[in-house]
PDB file of C-alpha atoms in Angstrom:
ATOM      1  CA  UNK C   1      -6.828   9.663 -18.747  1.00  0.00           C
ATOM      2  CA  UNK C   2      -6.721   6.580 -16.582  1.00  0.00           C
ATOM      3  CA  UNK C   3     -10.012   5.151 -15.427  1.00  0.00           C
ATOM      4  CA  UNK C   4     -10.715   1.908 -13.603  1.00  0.00           C
ATOM      5  CA  UNK C   5     -14.297   1.249 -12.540  1.00  0.00           C
ATOM      6  CA  UNK C   6     -15.726  -1.420 -10.287  1.00  0.00           C
ATOM      7  CA  UNK C   7     -18.920  -1.564  -8.200  1.00  0.00           C
ATOM      8  CA  UNK C   8     -18.716  -0.113  -4.727  1.00  0.00           C
ATOM      9  CA  UNK C   9     -20.386  -2.932  -2.840  1.00  0.00           C
ATOM     10  CA  UNK C  10     -21.896  -6.374  -3.373  1.00  0.00           C
ATOM     11  CA  UNK C  11     -23.719  -8.645  -0.939  1.00  0.00           C
ATOM     12  CA  UNK C  12     -24.008 -12.400  -1.277  1.00  0.00           C
ATOM     13  CA  UNK C  13     -24.933 -15.408   0.822  1.00  0.00           C
ATOM     14  CA  UNK C  14     -22.479 -17.955   2.191  1.00  0.00           C
ATOM     15  CA  UNK C  15     -22.015 -20.769  -0.336  1.00  0.00           C
ATOM     16  CA  UNK C  16     -23.127 -18.641  -3.284  1.00  0.00           C
ATOM     17  CA  UNK C  17     -21.162 -17.210  -6.229  1.00  0.00           C
ATOM     18  CA  UNK C  18     -20.334 -13.546  -6.741  1.00  0.00           C
ATOM     19  CA  UNK C  19     -18.899 -11.893  -9.854  1.00  0.00           C
ATOM     20  CA  UNK C  20     -17.063  -8.586  -9.504  1.00  0.00           C
ATOM     21  CA  UNK C  21     -16.739  -6.653 -12.742  1.00  0.00           C
ATOM     22  CA  UNK C  22     -13.965  -4.229 -13.613  1.00  0.00           C
ATOM     23  CA  UNK C  23     -13.729  -1.990 -16.667  1.00  0.00           C
ATOM     24  CA  UNK C  24     -10.663   0.002 -17.513  1.00  0.00           C
ATOM     25  CA  UNK C  25      -9.446   2.702 -19.846  1.00  0.00           C
ATOM     26  CA  UNK C  26      -5.698   3.195 -19.511  1.00  0.00           C
ATOM     27  CA  UNK C  27      -2.958   4.629 -21.676  1.00  0.00           C
ATOM     28  CA  UNK C  28      -1.226   1.259 -21.887  1.00  0.00           C
ATOM     29  CA  UNK C  29      -1.821  -2.315 -20.824  1.00  0.00           C
ATOM     30  CA  UNK C  30       0.566  -5.007 -19.609  1.00  0.00           C
ATOM     31  CA  UNK C  31      -1.802  -6.993 -17.452  1.00  0.00           C
ATOM     32  CA  UNK C  32      -4.587  -6.856 -14.886  1.00  0.00           C
ATOM     33  CA  UNK C  33      -4.277  -7.897 -11.250  1.00  0.00           C
ATOM     34  CA  UNK C  34      -6.797  -8.687  -8.532  1.00  0.00           C
ATOM     35  CA  UNK C  35      -6.078  -8.143  -4.846  1.00  0.00           C
ATOM     36  CA  UNK C  36      -8.032  -8.915  -1.687  1.00  0.00           C
ATOM     37  CA  UNK C  37      -7.935  -6.447   1.198  1.00  0.00           C
ATOM     38  CA  UNK C  38      -9.485  -7.151   4.585  1.00  0.00           C
ATOM     39  CA  UNK C  39     -10.408  -4.139   6.699  1.00  0.00           C
ATOM     40  CA  UNK C  40      -7.362  -2.485   8.230  1.00  0.00           C
ATOM     41  CA  UNK C  41      -4.937  -4.811   6.465  1.00  0.00           C
ATOM     42  CA  UNK C  42      -2.669  -4.676   3.432  1.00  0.00           C
ATOM     43  CA  UNK C  43      -3.823  -6.022   0.058  1.00  0.00           C
ATOM     44  CA  UNK C  44      -2.857  -9.586  -0.811  1.00  0.00           C
ATOM     45  CA  UNK C  45      -2.340 -10.799  -4.365  1.00  0.00           C
ATOM     46  CA  UNK C  46      -5.045 -13.089  -5.791  1.00  0.00           C
ATOM     47  CA  UNK C  47      -4.520 -13.439  -9.535  1.00  0.00           C
ATOM     48  CA  UNK C  48      -3.439 -11.786 -12.735  1.00  0.00           C
ATOM     49  CA  UNK C  49      -4.423 -11.917 -16.408  1.00  0.00           C
ATOM     50  CA  UNK C  50      -2.190 -10.970 -19.279  1.00  0.00           C
ATOM     51  CA  UNK C  51      -3.934 -12.710 -22.155  1.00  0.00           C
ATOM     52  CA  UNK C  52      -7.657 -12.969 -22.892  1.00  0.00           C
ATOM     53  CA  UNK C  53      -9.511 -15.754 -21.192  1.00  0.00           C
ATOM     54  CA  UNK C  54     -10.142 -17.345 -17.848  1.00  0.00           C
ATOM     55  CA  UNK C  55      -7.569 -18.091 -15.151  1.00  0.00           C
ATOM     56  CA  UNK C  56      -8.705 -20.414 -12.377  1.00  0.00           C
ATOM     57  CA  UNK C  57      -7.171 -20.678  -8.922  1.00  0.00           C
ATOM     58  CA  UNK C  58      -9.218 -22.831  -6.591  1.00  0.00           C
ATOM     59  CA  UNK C  59     -12.411 -20.998  -5.622  1.00  0.00           C
ATOM     60  CA  UNK C  60     -11.273 -17.836  -7.405  1.00  0.00           C
ATOM     61  CA  UNK C  61     -11.284 -17.271 -11.171  1.00  0.00           C
ATOM     62  CA  UNK C  62     -10.440 -14.174 -13.157  1.00  0.00           C
ATOM     63  CA  UNK C  63     -11.378 -13.346 -16.743  1.00  0.00           C
ATOM     64  CA  UNK C  64      -9.971 -10.772 -19.142  1.00  0.00           C
ATOM     65  CA  UNK C  65     -11.115  -9.314 -22.446  1.00  0.00           C
ATOM     66  CA  UNK C  66      -8.519  -6.818 -23.661  1.00  0.00           C
ATOM     67  CA  UNK C  67     -10.586  -5.677 -26.638  1.00  0.00           C
ATOM     68  CA  UNK C  68     -13.443  -4.731 -24.310  1.00  0.00           C
ATOM     69  CA  UNK C  69     -11.295  -3.337 -21.496  1.00  0.00           C
ATOM     70  CA  UNK C  70     -13.101  -5.691 -19.142  1.00  0.00           C
ATOM     71  CA  UNK C  71     -12.281  -8.177 -16.426  1.00  0.00           C
ATOM     72  CA  UNK C  72     -14.165 -10.002 -13.732  1.00  0.00           C
ATOM     73  CA  UNK C  73     -13.275 -11.872 -10.571  1.00  0.00           C
ATOM     74  CA  UNK C  74     -15.487 -14.837  -9.748  1.00  0.00           C
ATOM     75  CA  UNK C  75     -15.683 -16.046  -6.164  1.00  0.00           C
ATOM     76  CA  UNK C  76     -17.303 -19.462  -5.752  1.00  0.00           C
ATOM     77  CA  UNK C  77     -18.548 -21.286  -2.656  1.00  0.00           C
ATOM     78  CA  UNK C  78     -18.404 -18.078  -0.685  1.00  0.00           C
ATOM     79  CA  UNK C  79     -17.188 -18.262   2.888  1.00  0.00           C
ATOM     80  CA  UNK C  80     -17.568 -15.700   5.648  1.00  0.00           C
ATOM     81  CA  UNK C  81     -13.833 -15.022   5.501  1.00  0.00           C
ATOM     82  CA  UNK C  82     -14.272 -13.816   1.911  1.00  0.00           C
ATOM     83  CA  UNK C  83     -15.881 -10.629   3.257  1.00  0.00           C
ATOM     84  CA  UNK C  84     -13.327  -8.053   2.136  1.00  0.00           C
ATOM     85  CA  UNK C  85     -12.606  -5.375  -0.435  1.00  0.00           C
ATOM     86  CA  UNK C  86     -11.489  -6.642  -3.853  1.00  0.00           C
ATOM     87  CA  UNK C  87      -9.195  -4.370  -5.826  1.00  0.00           C
ATOM     88  CA  UNK C  88      -8.816  -4.385  -9.596  1.00  0.00           C
ATOM     89  CA  UNK C  89      -5.485  -2.980 -10.791  1.00  0.00           C
ATOM     90  CA  UNK C  90      -4.010  -2.431 -14.241  1.00  0.00           C
ATOM     91  CA  UNK C  91      -0.327  -2.311 -15.122  1.00  0.00           C
ATOM     92  CA  UNK C  92      -0.205   0.318 -17.882  1.00  0.00           C
ATOM     93  CA  UNK C  93       3.489   1.138 -17.867  1.00  0.00           C
ATOM     94  CA  UNK C  94       6.217  -0.336 -20.012  1.00  0.00           C
ATOM     95  CA  UNK C  95       9.020   0.335 -17.528  1.00  0.00           C
ATOM     96  CA  UNK C  96       7.706  -1.438 -14.435  1.00  0.00           C
ATOM     97  CA  UNK C  97       4.953  -3.999 -13.927  1.00  0.00           C
ATOM     98  CA  UNK C  98       4.498  -2.794 -10.367  1.00  0.00           C
ATOM     99  CA  UNK C  99       3.340   0.708 -11.303  1.00  0.00           C
ATOM    100  CA  UNK C 100      -0.294  -0.187 -10.918  1.00  0.00           C
ATOM    101  CA  UNK C 101      -3.424   1.889 -11.392  1.00  0.00           C
ATOM    102  CA  UNK C 102      -5.971   0.725  -8.837  1.00  0.00           C
ATOM    103  CA  UNK C 103      -9.730   0.886  -8.822  1.00  0.00           C
ATOM    104  CA  UNK C 104     -11.429   2.075  -5.636  1.00  0.00           C
ATOM    105  CA  UNK C 105     -12.308  -1.492  -4.666  1.00  0.00           C
ATOM    106  CA  UNK C 106     -15.505  -3.527  -4.331  1.00  0.00           C
ATOM    107  CA  UNK C 107     -16.627  -4.306  -0.797  1.00  0.00           C
ATOM    108  CA  UNK C 108     -18.054  -7.836  -0.713  1.00  0.00           C
ATOM    109  CA  UNK C 109     -20.274  -8.645   2.247  1.00  0.00           C
ATOM    110  CA  UNK C 110     -20.980 -12.329   2.821  1.00  0.00           C
ATOM    111  CA  UNK C 111     -24.063 -13.046   4.923  1.00  0.00           C
ATOM    112  CA  UNK C 112     -24.954 -16.323   6.696  1.00  0.00           C
TER     113      UNK C 112
ATOM    114  CA  UNK M   1      10.895 -17.149   0.770  1.00  0.00           C
ATOM    115  CA  UNK M   2      10.633 -13.398   0.523  1.00  0.00           C
ATOM    116  CA  UNK M   3       9.310 -11.228   3.332  1.00  0.00           C
ATOM    117  CA  UNK M   4       8.711  -7.510   3.657  1.00  0.00           C
ATOM    118  CA  UNK M   5       8.841  -5.578   6.905  1.00  0.00           C
ATOM    119  CA  UNK M   6       7.344  -2.144   7.358  1.00  0.00           C
ATOM    120  CA  UNK M   7       7.268   0.022  10.473  1.00  0.00           C
ATOM    121  CA  UNK M   8       5.794   1.556  12.475  1.00  0.00           C
ATOM    122  CA  UNK M   9       2.306   0.065  12.203  1.00  0.00           C
ATOM    123  CA  UNK M  10       0.579   3.228  13.430  1.00  0.00           C
ATOM    124  CA  UNK M  11       1.745   6.791  13.855  1.00  0.00           C
ATOM    125  CA  UNK M  12       0.124   9.986  15.113  1.00  0.00           C
ATOM    126  CA  UNK M  13       2.045  13.120  14.261  1.00  0.00           C
ATOM    127  CA  UNK M  14       1.260  16.851  14.579  1.00  0.00           C
ATOM    128  CA  UNK M  15       1.117  19.097  11.533  1.00  0.00           C
ATOM    129  CA  UNK M  16       4.549  20.429  10.647  1.00  0.00           C
ATOM    130  CA  UNK M  17       6.480  17.553  12.194  1.00  0.00           C
ATOM    131  CA  UNK M  18       8.874  15.340  10.193  1.00  0.00           C
ATOM    132  CA  UNK M  19       8.154  11.805   9.028  1.00  0.00           C
ATOM    133  CA  UNK M  20      10.240   8.720   8.414  1.00  0.00           C
ATOM    134  CA  UNK M  21       8.747   5.364   7.434  1.00  0.00           C
ATOM    135  CA  UNK M  22      10.993   2.422   6.726  1.00  0.00           C
ATOM    136  CA  UNK M  23      10.608  -0.771   4.771  1.00  0.00           C
ATOM    137  CA  UNK M  24      12.987  -3.685   4.247  1.00  0.00           C
ATOM    138  CA  UNK M  25      12.715  -6.761   2.067  1.00  0.00           C
ATOM    139  CA  UNK M  26      14.355 -10.107   2.762  1.00  0.00           C
ATOM    140  CA  UNK M  27      14.947 -13.137   0.590  1.00  0.00           C
ATOM    141  CA  UNK M  28      15.483 -11.465  -2.776  1.00  0.00           C
ATOM    142  CA  UNK M  29      18.039  -9.254  -4.491  1.00  0.00           C
ATOM    143  CA  UNK M  30      17.504  -6.098  -6.515  1.00  0.00           C
ATOM    144  CA  UNK M  31      13.728  -5.956  -6.092  1.00  0.00           C
ATOM    145  CA  UNK M  32      11.618  -3.123  -7.460  1.00  0.00           C
ATOM    146  CA  UNK M  33      10.313  -1.163  -4.467  1.00  0.00           C
ATOM    147  CA  UNK M  34       7.223   1.019  -4.199  1.00  0.00           C
ATOM    148  CA  UNK M  35       5.431   3.358  -1.818  1.00  0.00           C
ATOM    149  CA  UNK M  36       1.643   3.549  -2.169  1.00  0.00           C
ATOM    150  CA  UNK M  37      -0.884   5.563  -0.171  1.00  0.00           C
ATOM    151  CA  UNK M  38      -4.523   4.731   0.445  1.00  0.00           C
ATOM    152  CA  UNK M  39      -6.751   7.543   1.632  1.00  0.00           C
ATOM    153  CA  UNK M  40      -9.935   6.594   3.469  1.00  0.00           C
ATOM    154  CA  UNK M  41     -12.470   5.064   1.050  1.00  0.00           C
ATOM    155  CA  UNK M  42     -10.240   5.532  -1.960  1.00  0.00           C
ATOM    156  CA  UNK M  43      -7.997   3.448  -4.173  1.00  0.00           C
ATOM    157  CA  UNK M  44      -4.280   3.005  -3.762  1.00  0.00           C
ATOM    158  CA  UNK M  45      -2.140   5.742  -5.269  1.00  0.00           C
ATOM    159  CA  UNK M  46       1.471   5.177  -6.298  1.00  0.00           C
ATOM    160  CA  UNK M  47       3.799   7.732  -4.691  1.00  0.00           C
ATOM    161  CA  UNK M  48       7.315   6.524  -5.509  1.00  0.00           C
ATOM    162  CA  UNK M  49       9.040   3.573  -7.068  1.00  0.00           C
ATOM    163  CA  UNK M  50      12.661   2.455  -7.305  1.00  0.00           C
ATOM    164  CA  UNK M  51      14.402   0.009  -9.601  1.00  0.00           C
ATOM    165  CA  UNK M  52      17.774   0.190  -7.816  1.00  0.00           C
ATOM    166  CA  UNK M  53      19.898   1.849  -5.128  1.00  0.00           C
ATOM    167  CA  UNK M  54      19.627   5.617  -5.330  1.00  0.00           C
ATOM    168  CA  UNK M  55      17.125   5.457  -8.210  1.00  0.00           C
ATOM    169  CA  UNK M  56      13.825   7.036  -7.216  1.00  0.00           C
ATOM    170  CA  UNK M  57      10.928   8.060  -9.443  1.00  0.00           C
ATOM    171  CA  UNK M  58       8.172  10.255  -8.114  1.00  0.00           C
ATOM    172  CA  UNK M  59       4.668   9.788  -9.447  1.00  0.00           C
ATOM    173  CA  UNK M  60       2.757  12.500  -7.622  1.00  0.00           C
ATOM    174  CA  UNK M  61       3.925  16.005  -6.665  1.00  0.00           C
ATOM    175  CA  UNK M  62       3.783  16.379  -2.904  1.00  0.00           C
ATOM    176  CA  UNK M  63       5.809  17.247   0.166  1.00  0.00           C
ATOM    177  CA  UNK M  64       7.030  13.665   0.529  1.00  0.00           C
ATOM    178  CA  UNK M  65      10.333  12.173  -0.606  1.00  0.00           C
ATOM    179  CA  UNK M  66      11.770   8.688  -0.825  1.00  0.00           C
ATOM    180  CA  UNK M  67      15.252   7.216  -0.623  1.00  0.00           C
ATOM    181  CA  UNK M  68      16.814   3.816  -1.218  1.00  0.00           C
ATOM    182  CA  UNK M  69      20.145   3.758   0.628  1.00  0.00           C
ATOM    183  CA  UNK M  70      20.537  -0.023   0.348  1.00  0.00           C
ATOM    184  CA  UNK M  71      19.322  -2.629  -2.118  1.00  0.00           C
ATOM    185  CA  UNK M  72      16.483  -3.872   0.083  1.00  0.00           C
ATOM    186  CA  UNK M  73      15.697  -0.747   2.101  1.00  0.00           C
ATOM    187  CA  UNK M  74      13.186   1.913   1.126  1.00  0.00           C
ATOM    188  CA  UNK M  75      12.420   5.015   3.197  1.00  0.00           C
ATOM    189  CA  UNK M  76       9.573   7.512   2.917  1.00  0.00           C
ATOM    190  CA  UNK M  77      10.166  10.940   4.458  1.00  0.00           C
ATOM    191  CA  UNK M  78       8.708  14.359   4.929  1.00  0.00           C
ATOM    192  CA  UNK M  79      10.203  17.468   6.470  1.00  0.00           C
ATOM    193  CA  UNK M  80       6.835  18.975   7.430  1.00  0.00           C
ATOM    194  CA  UNK M  81       3.633  16.961   7.498  1.00  0.00           C
ATOM    195  CA  UNK M  82       0.304  18.355   6.292  1.00  0.00           C
ATOM    196  CA  UNK M  83      -3.174  17.263   7.416  1.00  0.00           C
ATOM    197  CA  UNK M  84      -3.714  15.869   3.922  1.00  0.00           C
ATOM    198  CA  UNK M  85      -0.817  13.440   4.437  1.00  0.00           C
ATOM    199  CA  UNK M  86      -2.985  11.279   6.689  1.00  0.00           C
ATOM    200  CA  UNK M  87      -3.619   7.846   5.232  1.00  0.00           C
ATOM    201  CA  UNK M  88      -2.535   4.235   5.021  1.00  0.00           C
ATOM    202  CA  UNK M  89       1.001   3.967   3.616  1.00  0.00           C
ATOM    203  CA  UNK M  90       2.018   0.722   2.001  1.00  0.00           C
ATOM    204  CA  UNK M  91       5.464  -0.393   0.949  1.00  0.00           C
ATOM    205  CA  UNK M  92       5.585  -3.067  -1.733  1.00  0.00           C
ATOM    206  CA  UNK M  93       8.106  -5.049  -3.730  1.00  0.00           C
ATOM    207  CA  UNK M  94       8.101  -6.963  -6.968  1.00  0.00           C
ATOM    208  CA  UNK M  95      10.597  -8.929  -8.993  1.00  0.00           C
ATOM    209  CA  UNK M  96      11.854  -7.243 -12.126  1.00  0.00           C
ATOM    210  CA  UNK M  97      10.494  -9.930 -14.411  1.00  0.00           C
ATOM    211  CA  UNK M  98       7.464 -10.082 -16.630  1.00  0.00           C
ATOM    212  CA  UNK M  99       4.048 -10.027 -14.930  1.00  0.00           C
ATOM    213  CA  UNK M 100       5.536  -9.966 -11.450  1.00  0.00           C
ATOM    214  CA  UNK M 101       2.837  -9.086  -8.924  1.00  0.00           C
ATOM    215  CA  UNK M 102       3.240  -6.590  -6.129  1.00  0.00           C
ATOM    216  CA  UNK M 103       3.615  -7.879  -2.594  1.00  0.00           C
ATOM    217  CA  UNK M 104       2.697  -5.434   0.136  1.00  0.00           C
ATOM    218  CA  UNK M 105       3.994  -4.849   3.633  1.00  0.00           C
ATOM    219  CA  UNK M 106       1.524  -4.598   6.509  1.00  0.00           C
ATOM    220  CA  UNK M 107       1.238  -0.835   6.128  1.00  0.00           C
ATOM    221  CA  UNK M 108       1.553   2.219   8.370  1.00  0.00           C
ATOM    222  CA  UNK M 109      -1.578   4.077   9.393  1.00  0.00           C
ATOM    223  CA  UNK M 110      -0.563   7.735   9.680  1.00  0.00           C
ATOM    224  CA  UNK M 111      -2.792  10.303  11.344  1.00  0.00           C
ATOM    225  CA  UNK M 112      -1.690  13.919  11.151  1.00  0.00           C
ATOM    226  CA  UNK M 113      -3.355  16.070  13.819  1.00  0.00           C
TER     227      UNK M 113
END
């Protein structure tokens, strides 16, 4: 079956670094996406990984290991506005990249 | 640039009533279109997707249906709502190319009473 696991909640201090892990077991794999979702709002796209390795985008970085079925999202220099749910999603289908399997999300709480 | 519009933002409907949610995309042609649902405290679940006018694929058996009457218009419907249909409904689009991410509309929060 399809399984995407990520921690339920993480707390970190403003200015610190937080790493959100995601493990997946899916029937296929095209790529892995990370989304940010503030409470009551729609998810917004952060990054994607197709090949193994690290992708860096400003304060956010995402890593993928396809052989291990593992990814992480690294948030650096945390700001209060980074308090949100972070969704890991896998594209397992060959007919459409947008048919994503989502994890339940990791709620990140940034404290002063 | 591309934009996606989804309405209404919130909706309260009694059990057994019909439903129609609409979504339109601007600034791109022939996008892939999707309807996702997010139940409280749970991950997003794909309901329907469409790769072209009149082409709808259903991912989850339910009492909902979808239609794509125009290239950039996607509609989610139900003839009779159930309590379990409550949730946050999100329309999304993507390009048809490789590794194209999903872009979501602002969502409709549906409460069935």
